[in-house]
Tab-separated table of C-alpha atoms in Angstrom:
chain	number	residue	atom	x	y	z
A	104	UNK	CA	-42.411	16.915	9.487
A	105	UNK	CA	-42.032	16.350	5.744
A	106	UNK	CA	-40.724	13.031	4.489
A	107	UNK	CA	-38.223	13.063	1.602
A	108	UNK	CA	-40.197	11.166	-1.042
A	109	UNK	CA	-42.065	12.277	-4.154
A	110	UNK	CA	-45.223	10.285	-4.874
A	111	UNK	CA	-45.018	10.564	-8.664
A	112	UNK	CA	-45.489	6.881	-9.339
A	113	UNK	CA	-42.310	5.660	-7.665
A	114	UNK	CA	-42.186	3.051	-4.921
A	115	UNK	CA	-42.139	4.566	-1.420
A	116	UNK	CA	-38.988	3.922	0.616
A	117	UNK	CA	-38.920	1.100	3.136
A	118	UNK	CA	-39.250	3.301	6.199
A	119	UNK	CA	-42.371	5.010	4.753
A	120	UNK	CA	-43.943	1.613	4.059
A	121	UNK	CA	-43.214	0.730	7.700
A	122	UNK	CA	-44.963	3.878	8.940
A	123	UNK	CA	-48.032	3.357	6.754
A	124	UNK	CA	-48.354	-0.325	7.671
A	125	UNK	CA	-48.418	0.419	11.401
A	126	UNK	CA	-51.742	2.234	11.348
A	127	UNK	CA	-53.165	5.676	10.813
A	128	UNK	CA	-50.983	8.598	9.883
A	129	UNK	CA	-51.986	12.200	9.523
A	130	UNK	CA	-51.342	12.625	5.763
A	131	UNK	CA	-51.890	16.157	4.530
A	132	UNK	CA	-52.262	16.396	0.715
A	133	UNK	CA	-49.254	18.205	-0.742
A	134	UNK	CA	-48.520	18.010	-4.500
A	135	UNK	CA	-45.971	15.272	-5.030
A	136	UNK	CA	-45.284	14.845	-1.290
A	137	UNK	CA	-46.639	13.307	1.867
A	138	UNK	CA	-46.735	15.738	4.760
A	139	UNK	CA	-46.579	13.641	7.940
A	140	UNK	CA	-46.721	15.301	11.304
A	141	UNK	CA	-44.839	13.377	13.968
A	142	UNK	CA	-43.941	14.600	17.457
A	143	UNK	CA	-41.622	13.293	20.137
A	144	UNK	CA	-43.228	10.256	21.888
A	145	UNK	CA	-44.809	11.093	25.228
A	146	UNK	CA	-43.367	8.071	27.042
A	147	UNK	CA	-40.521	9.032	29.348
A	148	UNK	CA	-38.611	5.841	28.564
A	149	UNK	CA	-38.478	4.000	25.274
A	150	UNK	CA	-36.357	1.447	23.452
A	151	UNK	CA	-33.947	4.137	22.279
A	152	UNK	CA	-33.311	5.083	25.917
A	153	UNK	CA	-32.509	1.454	26.779
A	154	UNK	CA	-30.128	1.235	23.823
A	155	UNK	CA	-28.554	4.525	24.927
A	156	UNK	CA	-28.078	3.297	28.499
A	157	UNK	CA	-26.535	0.006	27.395
A	158	UNK	CA	-24.276	1.713	24.871
A	159	UNK	CA	-23.162	4.261	27.448
A	160	UNK	CA	-22.370	1.509	29.951
A	161	UNK	CA	-20.450	-0.288	27.198
A	162	UNK	CA	-18.242	2.747	26.614
A	163	UNK	CA	-17.766	2.901	30.397
A	164	UNK	CA	-16.633	-0.735	30.511
A	165	UNK	CA	-14.267	-0.193	27.578
A	166	UNK	CA	-12.578	2.697	29.392
A	167	UNK	CA	-12.368	0.717	32.620
A	168	UNK	CA	-10.500	-1.964	30.689
A	169	UNK	CA	-7.970	0.490	29.266
A	170	UNK	CA	-7.646	2.845	32.273
A	171	UNK	CA	-6.834	0.396	35.062
A	172	UNK	CA	-3.223	0.190	33.930
A	173	UNK	CA	-2.728	3.967	34.432
A	174	UNK	CA	-3.307	3.576	38.186
A	175	UNK	CA	-2.076	-0.002	38.668
A	176	UNK	CA	1.323	0.828	37.180
A	177	UNK	CA	2.020	3.123	40.149
A	178	UNK	CA	1.701	0.091	42.434
A	179	UNK	CA	3.473	-2.246	39.998
A	180	UNK	CA	6.558	0.009	39.866
A	181	UNK	CA	6.377	1.435	43.392
A	182	UNK	CA	7.444	4.855	44.648
A	183	UNK	CA	10.687	6.159	46.094
A	184	UNK	CA	12.727	9.332	46.384
A	185	UNK	CA	15.590	8.328	44.100
A	186	UNK	CA	14.750	10.890	41.392
A	187	UNK	CA	17.486	13.430	40.711
A	188	UNK	CA	16.289	17.031	40.926
A	189	UNK	CA	17.885	20.122	39.446
A	190	UNK	CA	17.399	22.215	42.593
A	191	UNK	CA	15.328	22.278	45.729
A	192	UNK	CA	12.922	24.913	44.420
A	193	UNK	CA	11.983	22.627	41.505
A	194	UNK	CA	10.383	19.951	43.693
A	195	UNK	CA	7.449	19.911	46.070
A	196	UNK	CA	8.182	19.467	49.784
A	197	UNK	CA	7.143	16.229	51.362
A	198	UNK	CA	4.036	16.267	53.607
A	199	UNK	CA	4.456	17.056	57.291
A	200	UNK	CA	3.486	13.502	58.215
A	201	UNK	CA	6.046	12.053	55.813
A	202	UNK	CA	7.519	8.753	56.966
A	203	UNK	CA	10.358	7.371	54.789
A	204	UNK	CA	9.340	3.838	55.648
A	205	UNK	CA	5.835	4.484	54.306
A	206	UNK	CA	6.915	6.691	51.412
A	207	UNK	CA	9.193	4.022	49.985
A	208	UNK	CA	6.946	1.398	48.429
A	209	UNK	CA	8.971	-1.022	46.340
A	210	UNK	CA	7.210	-2.425	43.315
A	211	UNK	CA	7.507	-5.736	41.549
A	212	UNK	CA	8.843	-4.220	38.315
A	213	UNK	CA	11.908	-2.066	37.688
A	214	UNK	CA	10.519	0.112	34.865
A	215	UNK	CA	11.832	3.629	34.307
A	216	UNK	CA	9.580	6.470	33.088
A	217	UNK	CA	10.391	5.766	29.435
A	218	UNK	CA	9.368	2.118	29.747
A	219	UNK	CA	6.220	3.067	31.637
A	220	UNK	CA	5.321	5.493	28.830
A	221	UNK	CA	5.727	2.687	26.277
A	222	UNK	CA	3.529	0.324	28.311
A	223	UNK	CA	0.831	2.948	28.841
A	224	UNK	CA	0.863	3.948	25.190
A	225	UNK	CA	1.106	0.455	23.659
A	226	UNK	CA	-2.655	-0.048	23.870
A	227	UNK	CA	-3.149	2.755	21.366
A	228	UNK	CA	-0.919	1.208	18.686
A	229	UNK	CA	-3.542	-1.484	18.197
A	230	UNK	CA	-6.425	0.829	18.974
A	231	UNK	CA	-5.454	3.291	16.237
A	232	UNK	CA	-4.976	0.896	13.325
A	233	UNK	CA	-8.328	-0.930	13.636
A	234	UNK	CA	-10.519	2.172	13.756
A	235	UNK	CA	-11.241	2.325	10.016
A	236	UNK	CA	-11.766	-1.400	9.264
A	237	UNK	CA	-13.954	-1.914	12.331
A	238	UNK	CA	-15.883	1.258	11.492
A	239	UNK	CA	-16.726	-0.318	8.151
A	240	UNK	CA	-17.599	-3.622	9.818
A	241	UNK	CA	-20.023	-1.752	12.079
A	242	UNK	CA	-21.711	-0.109	9.074
A	243	UNK	CA	-22.086	-3.355	7.130
A	244	UNK	CA	-22.808	-5.860	9.916
A	245	UNK	CA	-24.112	-3.552	12.644
A	246	UNK	CA	-22.671	-1.812	15.677
A	247	UNK	CA	-24.092	-4.451	18.030
A	248	UNK	CA	-21.708	-7.183	16.851
A	249	UNK	CA	-18.647	-4.952	16.655
A	250	UNK	CA	-19.122	-3.437	20.119
A	251	UNK	CA	-20.058	-6.671	21.892
A	252	UNK	CA	-17.276	-8.852	20.466
A	253	UNK	CA	-14.650	-6.155	21.035
A	254	UNK	CA	-15.446	-5.698	24.723
A	255	UNK	CA	-15.741	-9.450	25.348
A	256	UNK	CA	-12.352	-10.104	23.733
A	257	UNK	CA	-10.614	-7.302	25.614
A	258	UNK	CA	-12.130	-8.562	28.890
A	259	UNK	CA	-10.592	-12.001	28.443
A	260	UNK	CA	-7.222	-10.431	27.653
A	261	UNK	CA	-7.489	-8.205	30.732
A	262	UNK	CA	-7.576	-11.271	32.944
A	263	UNK	CA	-4.361	-12.503	31.275
A	264	UNK	CA	-2.487	-9.253	32.011
A	265	UNK	CA	-0.883	-10.352	35.340
A	266	UNK	CA	0.519	-13.525	33.760
A	267	UNK	CA	2.010	-11.622	30.821
A	268	UNK	CA	3.498	-8.911	33.049
A	269	UNK	CA	5.107	-11.490	35.338
A	270	UNK	CA	6.789	-13.253	32.409
A	271	UNK	CA	7.987	-10.468	30.114
A	272	UNK	CA	7.675	-6.731	29.575
A	273	UNK	CA	7.581	-7.377	25.837
A	274	UNK	CA	4.730	-9.868	26.303
A	275	UNK	CA	2.808	-7.293	28.343
A	276	UNK	CA	3.285	-4.671	25.631
A	277	UNK	CA	2.101	-7.181	23.000
A	278	UNK	CA	-1.012	-8.003	25.041
A	279	UNK	CA	-1.820	-4.315	25.437
A	280	UNK	CA	-1.489	-3.854	21.670
A	281	UNK	CA	-3.917	-6.752	21.076
A	282	UNK	CA	-6.341	-5.272	23.588
A	283	UNK	CA	-6.215	-2.068	21.573
A	284	UNK	CA	-6.938	-4.050	18.410
A	285	UNK	CA	-9.996	-5.602	20.077
A	286	UNK	CA	-11.402	-2.281	21.285
A	287	UNK	CA	-10.558	-0.388	18.098
A	288	UNK	CA	-14.134	-0.679	16.875
A	289	UNK	CA	-15.762	0.595	20.070
A	290	UNK	CA	-16.228	4.266	19.210
A	291	UNK	CA	-16.923	3.700	15.471
A	292	UNK	CA	-19.552	1.109	16.451
A	293	UNK	CA	-21.086	3.522	18.960
A	294	UNK	CA	-21.163	6.225	16.288
A	295	UNK	CA	-22.956	3.865	13.911
A	296	UNK	CA	-25.517	3.024	16.608
A	297	UNK	CA	-26.161	6.721	17.268
A	298	UNK	CA	-26.553	7.488	13.552
A	299	UNK	CA	-29.052	4.598	13.298
A	300	UNK	CA	-31.149	5.129	16.419
A	301	UNK	CA	-31.266	8.892	17.010
A	302	UNK	CA	-32.553	11.601	14.656
A	303	UNK	CA	-30.576	14.883	14.482
A	304	UNK	CA	-32.978	16.667	16.836
A	305	UNK	CA	-31.906	14.269	19.635
A	306	UNK	CA	-28.355	13.629	18.523
A	307	UNK	CA	-26.555	16.163	20.727
A	308	UNK	CA	-28.340	14.874	23.817
A	309	UNK	CA	-27.822	11.158	23.243
A	310	UNK	CA	-24.338	11.508	21.761
A	311	UNK	CA	-23.222	13.313	24.916
A	312	UNK	CA	-25.034	10.896	27.252
A	313	UNK	CA	-23.509	7.860	25.539
A	314	UNK	CA	-20.001	9.245	25.110
A	315	UNK	CA	-19.765	10.516	28.695
A	316	UNK	CA	-19.852	6.844	29.585
A	317	UNK	CA	-16.119	7.084	28.923
A	318	UNK	CA	-15.764	9.505	31.837
A	319	UNK	CA	-17.965	7.319	34.018
A	320	UNK	CA	-15.739	4.334	33.273
A	321	UNK	CA	-12.686	6.307	34.337
A	322	UNK	CA	-14.514	7.486	37.471
A	323	UNK	CA	-15.161	3.886	38.461
A	324	UNK	CA	-11.842	2.419	37.329
A	325	UNK	CA	-9.397	4.828	38.960
A	326	UNK	CA	-10.519	4.703	42.610
A	327	UNK	CA	-11.487	1.041	42.302
A	328	UNK	CA	-8.054	0.178	40.927
A	329	UNK	CA	-6.316	2.223	43.618
A	330	UNK	CA	-8.340	0.544	46.354
A	331	UNK	CA	-7.851	-2.972	44.977
A	332	UNK	CA	-4.104	-2.421	44.625
A	333	UNK	CA	-3.959	-1.151	48.207
A	334	UNK	CA	-5.758	-4.164	49.675
A	335	UNK	CA	-2.967	-6.564	48.807
A	336	UNK	CA	-5.439	-9.312	47.883
A	337	UNK	CA	-4.095	-11.691	45.241
A	338	UNK	CA	-0.925	-9.633	45.134
A	339	UNK	CA	-2.728	-6.273	45.009
A	340	UNK	CA	-2.078	-4.939	41.508
A	341	UNK	CA	-3.327	-8.032	39.552
A	342	UNK	CA	-6.805	-7.816	41.098
A	343	UNK	CA	-8.120	-4.813	39.043
A	344	UNK	CA	-7.436	-6.683	35.805
A	345	UNK	CA	-9.479	-9.672	36.972
A	346	UNK	CA	-12.375	-7.504	38.186
A	347	UNK	CA	-12.668	-5.399	35.005
A	348	UNK	CA	-12.437	-8.549	32.890
A	349	UNK	CA	-15.367	-10.169	34.687
A	350	UNK	CA	-17.441	-6.972	34.451
A	351	UNK	CA	-16.776	-6.746	30.710
A	352	UNK	CA	-17.857	-10.319	30.072
A	353	UNK	CA	-21.050	-9.844	32.116
A	354	UNK	CA	-21.926	-6.684	30.141
A	355	UNK	CA	-21.358	-8.514	26.846
A	356	UNK	CA	-23.905	-11.187	27.755
A	357	UNK	CA	-26.566	-8.576	28.591
A	358	UNK	CA	-25.735	-6.590	25.440
A	359	UNK	CA	-26.238	-9.506	23.060
A	360	UNK	CA	-29.527	-10.428	24.729
A	361	UNK	CA	-31.101	-6.944	24.823
A	362	UNK	CA	-29.560	-4.828	22.038
A	363	UNK	CA	-30.687	-4.689	18.389
A	364	UNK	CA	-28.982	-3.038	15.423
A	365	UNK	CA	-31.976	-1.118	14.091
A	366	UNK	CA	-35.176	0.247	15.647
A	367	UNK	CA	-37.300	-1.615	13.049
A	368	UNK	CA	-35.912	-4.920	14.365
A	369	UNK	CA	-36.518	-4.188	18.055
A	370	UNK	CA	-39.427	-6.362	19.315
A	371	UNK	CA	-40.332	-4.029	22.193
A	372	UNK	CA	-40.411	-0.670	20.428
A	373	UNK	CA	-43.756	1.167	20.279
A	374	UNK	CA	-45.293	2.439	17.057
A	375	UNK	CA	-45.071	6.059	18.204
A	376	UNK	CA	-41.369	5.763	18.994
A	377	UNK	CA	-40.581	3.990	15.724
A	378	UNK	CA	-42.495	6.631	13.748
A	379	UNK	CA	-40.541	9.366	15.518
A	380	UNK	CA	-37.164	7.723	14.828
A	381	UNK	CA	-37.920	6.974	11.165
A	382	UNK	CA	-39.458	10.371	10.441
A	383	UNK	CA	-36.072	11.939	9.651
A	384	UNK	CA	-34.528	8.921	7.987
A	385	UNK	CA	-32.861	10.957	5.244
A	386	UNK	CA	-30.471	12.333	7.891
A	387	UNK	CA	-29.861	8.946	9.518
A	388	UNK	CA	-28.043	5.783	8.535
A	389	UNK	CA	-29.791	3.728	5.857
A	390	UNK	CA	-30.500	0.067	6.430
A	391	UNK	CA	-28.417	-1.092	3.472
A	392	UNK	CA	-24.712	-0.294	3.514
A	393	UNK	CA	-23.484	1.651	0.487
A	394	UNK	CA	-20.078	1.790	-1.134
A	395	UNK	CA	-17.685	4.420	0.225
A	396	UNK	CA	-16.401	7.001	-2.284
A	397	UNK	CA	-12.968	7.018	-0.662
A	398	UNK	CA	-11.308	9.510	-2.978
A	399	UNK	CA	-14.085	12.060	-2.495
A	400	UNK	CA	-14.033	11.555	1.276
A	401	UNK	CA	-10.258	11.967	1.481
A	402	UNK	CA	-10.411	15.142	-0.593
A	403	UNK	CA	-13.111	16.703	1.605
A	404	UNK	CA	-11.674	19.641	3.619
A	405	UNK	CA	-14.477	19.218	6.173
A	406	UNK	CA	-13.244	15.733	7.061
A	407	UNK	CA	-9.723	17.039	7.659
A	408	UNK	CA	-11.003	19.833	9.884
A	409	UNK	CA	-12.546	17.153	12.112
A	410	UNK	CA	-9.268	15.189	12.013
A	411	UNK	CA	-7.307	18.240	13.187
A	412	UNK	CA	-9.792	18.897	16.002
A	413	UNK	CA	-9.463	15.256	17.052
A	414	UNK	CA	-5.665	15.558	17.187
A	415	UNK	CA	-5.758	18.501	19.602
A	416	UNK	CA	-8.463	17.001	21.781
A	417	UNK	CA	-6.882	13.548	21.935
A	418	UNK	CA	-3.396	14.781	22.789
A	419	UNK	CA	-4.665	16.764	25.769
A	420	UNK	CA	-7.102	14.050	26.845
A	421	UNK	CA	-4.593	11.190	26.752
A	422	UNK	CA	-1.870	13.226	28.432
A	423	UNK	CA	-4.163	13.772	31.401
A	424	UNK	CA	-5.674	10.282	31.335
A	425	UNK	CA	-2.382	8.391	31.357
A	426	UNK	CA	-0.139	10.769	33.307
A	427	UNK	CA	-2.408	12.300	35.966
A	428	UNK	CA	-1.955	9.431	38.488
A	429	UNK	CA	1.832	9.689	38.058
A	430	UNK	CA	1.746	13.468	38.582
A	431	UNK	CA	-0.302	13.172	41.765
A	432	UNK	CA	1.908	10.411	43.158
A	433	UNK	CA	5.364	11.771	42.266
A	434	UNK	CA	4.871	15.553	42.413
A	435	UNK	CA	2.077	16.114	44.913
A	436	UNK	CA	3.027	13.028	46.984
A	437	UNK	CA	-0.406	11.394	47.282
A	438	UNK	CA	-0.435	7.697	48.174
A	439	UNK	CA	-1.834	5.042	45.822
A	440	UNK	CA	-5.346	5.063	47.329
A	441	UNK	CA	-5.595	8.853	47.179
A	442	UNK	CA	-4.112	8.855	43.676
A	443	UNK	CA	-6.919	6.686	42.328
A	444	UNK	CA	-9.669	8.715	43.980
A	445	UNK	CA	-8.216	12.126	43.098
A	446	UNK	CA	-7.512	11.074	39.520
A	447	UNK	CA	-11.140	9.997	39.174
A	448	UNK	CA	-12.735	13.176	40.546
A	449	UNK	CA	-12.172	15.229	37.356
A	450	UNK	CA	-13.867	12.513	35.301
A	451	UNK	CA	-16.801	12.410	37.697
A	452	UNK	CA	-17.175	16.133	37.065
A	453	UNK	CA	-16.791	15.492	33.329
A	454	UNK	CA	-19.578	12.911	33.367
A	455	UNK	CA	-21.923	15.174	35.356
A	456	UNK	CA	-21.208	18.326	33.331
A	457	UNK	CA	-21.431	16.485	30.027
A	458	UNK	CA	-24.738	14.845	30.906
A	459	UNK	CA	-26.351	18.110	32.033
A	460	UNK	CA	-24.991	19.984	29.015
A	461	UNK	CA	-26.246	17.283	26.648
A	462	UNK	CA	-29.804	17.548	27.914
A	463	UNK	CA	-29.588	21.357	27.911
A	464	UNK	CA	-28.479	21.611	24.276
A	465	UNK	CA	-30.994	18.906	23.370
A	466	UNK	CA	-33.756	21.081	24.801
A	467	UNK	CA	-32.413	24.169	23.028
A	468	UNK	CA	-32.296	22.276	19.725
A	469	UNK	CA	-35.875	21.025	19.971
A	470	UNK	CA	-37.109	24.500	20.937
A	471	UNK	CA	-34.966	26.100	18.181
A	472	UNK	CA	-33.368	28.465	20.708
A	473	UNK	CA	-29.941	28.013	19.138
A	474	UNK	CA	-28.820	26.597	15.800
A	475	UNK	CA	-27.001	23.290	15.478
A	476	UNK	CA	-23.948	25.092	14.096
A	477	UNK	CA	-23.786	27.413	17.104
A	478	UNK	CA	-24.144	24.456	19.468
A	479	UNK	CA	-21.203	22.743	17.771
A	480	UNK	CA	-19.081	25.916	18.030
A	481	UNK	CA	-20.006	26.818	21.610
A	482	UNK	CA	-19.545	23.279	22.920
A	483	UNK	CA	-16.172	22.873	21.225
A	484	UNK	CA	-14.927	26.289	22.391
A	485	UNK	CA	-15.702	25.544	26.055
A	486	UNK	CA	-14.326	22.001	25.782
A	487	UNK	CA	-10.992	23.138	24.284
A	488	UNK	CA	-10.229	26.660	25.476
A	489	UNK	CA	-11.057	26.008	29.141
A	490	UNK	CA	-8.621	23.058	29.507
A	491	UNK	CA	-5.987	25.091	27.643
A	492	UNK	CA	-6.270	27.954	30.144
A	493	UNK	CA	-6.247	25.489	33.053
A	494	UNK	CA	-3.077	23.792	31.802
A	495	UNK	CA	-1.374	27.168	31.418
A	496	UNK	CA	-2.478	27.977	34.966
A	497	UNK	CA	-0.882	24.717	36.151
A	498	UNK	CA	2.498	26.188	35.206
A	499	UNK	CA	2.128	28.718	38.047
A	500	UNK	CA	0.512	26.587	40.753
A	501	UNK	CA	3.637	24.676	41.785
A	502	UNK	CA	3.049	22.795	45.052
A	503	UNK	CA	-0.436	23.941	46.014
A	504	UNK	CA	-1.902	20.448	45.833
A	505	UNK	CA	-5.492	21.510	46.556
A	506	UNK	CA	-5.491	24.125	43.813
A	507	UNK	CA	-3.742	21.724	41.415
A	508	UNK	CA	-6.474	19.126	41.856
A	509	UNK	CA	-9.182	21.791	41.412
A	510	UNK	CA	-7.644	23.209	38.230
A	511	UNK	CA	-6.998	19.804	36.683
A	512	UNK	CA	-10.527	18.819	37.664
A	513	UNK	CA	-11.903	21.801	35.784
A	514	UNK	CA	-9.746	21.017	32.726
A	515	UNK	CA	-11.036	17.467	32.498
A	516	UNK	CA	-14.548	18.321	33.719
A	517	UNK	CA	-15.524	20.553	30.803
A	518	UNK	CA	-13.818	18.467	28.114
A	519	UNK	CA	-16.910	16.260	27.750
A	520	UNK	CA	-18.756	19.175	26.119
A	521	UNK	CA	-16.865	18.265	22.943
A	522	UNK	CA	-19.325	15.380	22.465
A	523	UNK	CA	-21.995	17.977	21.666
A	524	UNK	CA	-19.457	19.888	19.583
A	525	UNK	CA	-17.007	18.472	17.087
A	526	UNK	CA	-17.834	14.968	18.379
A	527	UNK	CA	-21.070	15.020	16.347
A	528	UNK	CA	-19.338	16.038	13.118
A	529	UNK	CA	-19.045	12.557	11.625
A	530	UNK	CA	-22.794	12.022	12.003
A	531	UNK	CA	-23.502	15.518	10.665
A	532	UNK	CA	-21.324	15.071	7.576
A	533	UNK	CA	-22.417	11.545	6.676
A	534	UNK	CA	-24.801	9.405	8.748
A	535	UNK	CA	-24.315	6.480	6.331
A	536	UNK	CA	-20.560	6.499	6.915
A	537	UNK	CA	-20.562	7.699	10.525
A	538	UNK	CA	-18.711	4.595	11.714
A	539	UNK	CA	-16.022	4.742	9.036
A	540	UNK	CA	-15.576	8.505	9.425
A	541	UNK	CA	-15.273	8.133	13.180
A	542	UNK	CA	-12.741	5.368	12.596
A	543	UNK	CA	-10.810	7.576	10.174
A	544	UNK	CA	-10.668	10.632	12.431
A	545	UNK	CA	-10.089	8.479	15.516
A	546	UNK	CA	-7.146	6.784	13.820
A	547	UNK	CA	-5.325	10.098	13.790
A	548	UNK	CA	-6.638	11.097	17.209
A	549	UNK	CA	-5.553	7.849	18.806
A	550	UNK	CA	-2.023	8.122	17.514
A	551	UNK	CA	-1.954	10.659	20.321
A	552	UNK	CA	-2.874	7.819	22.674
A	553	UNK	CA	0.645	6.452	22.427
A	554	UNK	CA	2.397	9.686	21.415
A	555	UNK	CA	1.154	11.649	24.464
A	556	UNK	CA	2.465	9.297	27.202
A	557	UNK	CA	5.614	8.610	25.161
A	558	UNK	CA	6.429	12.319	24.822
A	559	UNK	CA	5.583	12.914	28.486
A	560	UNK	CA	7.748	9.940	29.444
A	561	UNK	CA	10.715	11.333	27.511
A	562	UNK	CA	10.291	14.768	29.117
A	563	UNK	CA	9.975	13.304	32.625
A	564	UNK	CA	12.511	10.470	32.345
A	565	UNK	CA	14.663	10.801	35.485
A	566	UNK	CA	13.382	14.361	35.865
A	567	UNK	CA	10.206	14.381	37.946
A	568	UNK	CA	10.321	18.126	38.529
A	569	UNK	CA	7.905	21.031	38.364
A	570	UNK	CA	9.689	22.515	35.346
A	571	UNK	CA	9.441	19.245	33.426
A	572	UNK	CA	5.730	18.962	34.142
A	573	UNK	CA	5.229	22.585	33.020
A	574	UNK	CA	6.511	21.566	29.593
A	575	UNK	CA	4.061	18.627	29.535
A	576	UNK	CA	1.147	20.950	30.393
A	577	UNK	CA	2.018	23.774	27.989
A	578	UNK	CA	2.406	21.389	25.039
A	579	UNK	CA	-1.159	20.140	25.518
A	580	UNK	CA	-2.493	23.694	25.951
A	581	UNK	CA	-1.047	24.845	22.632
A	582	UNK	CA	-2.635	21.857	20.876
A	583	UNK	CA	-6.048	22.706	22.310
A	584	UNK	CA	-5.896	26.368	21.260
A	585	UNK	CA	-4.697	25.880	17.686
A	586	UNK	CA	-7.056	23.040	16.732
A	587	UNK	CA	-10.128	24.585	18.365
A	588	UNK	CA	-9.624	27.908	16.600
A	589	UNK	CA	-9.527	26.160	13.231
A	590	UNK	CA	-12.708	24.197	13.963
A	591	UNK	CA	-14.647	27.288	15.041
A	592	UNK	CA	-13.690	29.187	11.879
A	593	UNK	CA	-14.642	26.273	9.585
A	594	UNK	CA	-17.416	24.420	11.421
A	595	UNK	CA	-18.536	21.374	9.382
A	596	UNK	CA	-22.233	20.568	9.940
A	597	UNK	CA	-23.829	20.051	6.506
A	598	UNK	CA	-24.565	16.546	5.241
A	599	UNK	CA	-22.241	15.939	2.286
A	600	UNK	CA	-23.392	14.883	-1.212
A	601	UNK	CA	-21.176	11.789	-1.016
A	602	UNK	CA	-23.278	10.483	1.887
A	603	UNK	CA	-25.567	8.711	-0.653
A	604	UNK	CA	-23.481	7.632	-3.658
A	605	UNK	CA	-25.205	5.682	-6.408
A	606	UNK	CA	-24.006	2.189	-5.612
A	607	UNK	CA	-24.393	-0.747	-8.019
A	608	UNK	CA	-27.034	-2.849	-6.303
A	609	UNK	CA	-25.897	-5.978	-8.165
A	610	UNK	CA	-22.429	-5.907	-6.633
A	611	UNK	CA	-21.632	-6.827	-3.037
A	612	UNK	CA	-20.534	-4.120	-0.638
A	613	UNK	CA	-16.845	-4.615	0.023
A	614	UNK	CA	-15.390	-1.147	0.340
């Protein structure tokens, strides 16, 4: 593997000095270049795997913290049969073992669908606006600090949720907004960590493994929340917020003890592994943060293609994430315990499919079976077009609850393939600005975090019918199809010239 440095009297870069100082290297004489042959370390587990596991579990915790409300709100509001329907054919029949005394489960809060949509979406107001600044913080001060502090802060706030909800709906909305502010740097920080620790040849594999932690967090949070609400302990619905808060704080302690920002600073990393990581440093994040050429970035069409893909993906994802428990409870008439478990099953499939696919495309990349561009296109196509077809299918399923769960499970299950697709674009375009770019594209994507449940809430307000839900499904399907088609036609994979601007070394980095 050839290192990007000419030996014509200039000083070698820091990472090359590191490699030479560690011992013998196979240097083949090439005019003006070092030719250094480095292979993947033979050890099955290294420091980069530990960092990947911790980062993946961190994304899982972050999604547990934000997802619990989607299931708990069903218990907080309760269920009844007071909804007005347009006609009998537009609603699903109640189960044969229906008992009105069991079906009616009064909740503590009298929130209509519109208010519930605002509460569910309020998290994303804060989450969207801190993506860019925290992405820059992660690039300058490291992803370790940004990720750890964000999860710890959100965990404390999670434990305050029951108190805020009991006192004021407005206070609860404000707390959810602040939680979003705290977790706004999570994905940009993760992106910075990936761009720092994993060379492009391993990026699809580790990016998918780490990002599918989101699905794993949902898998754990939904059934756990449903079960905790059903137990009635400590009032039932408050308990999930206490449990996720404690888990988040415990993870933060482990994270700050074990994790390190850069492989060069990790005390336990082997020489072979460090040589492998640093061997492709020109396509990875540099140690020193450089100034962002904002105007050039904003004028880049490739950046906006990623933004558009993020809009389509996020709208469909957040519609299903926030509204699926409500659909299962109000349309298919599952109880709160079943709602949590059934809502989690698609994300269990998503985690499993995404993990297997990540290792598969990682193998194909190393063996040069398929190009990186084709991997990005294929992964994105499956992750977008399949959910779109499933959501269109949902318009014809009506009250077949088994088929509905299977189709929705498929829609969510394959969506994780996007992490090997357009989800790698920020790192492909600019490893030095991977955190900021992820923050920028995520800002737009996460507007869908509050727009999706708000729009669904307006459609469904006082109208929990099959026809209303068809409109919710078809809107998401159209978004998937349009944005995916654009990404496939203009797939951005090349590192951009503005990745390494000539910064004035005598001035501090502030932008």
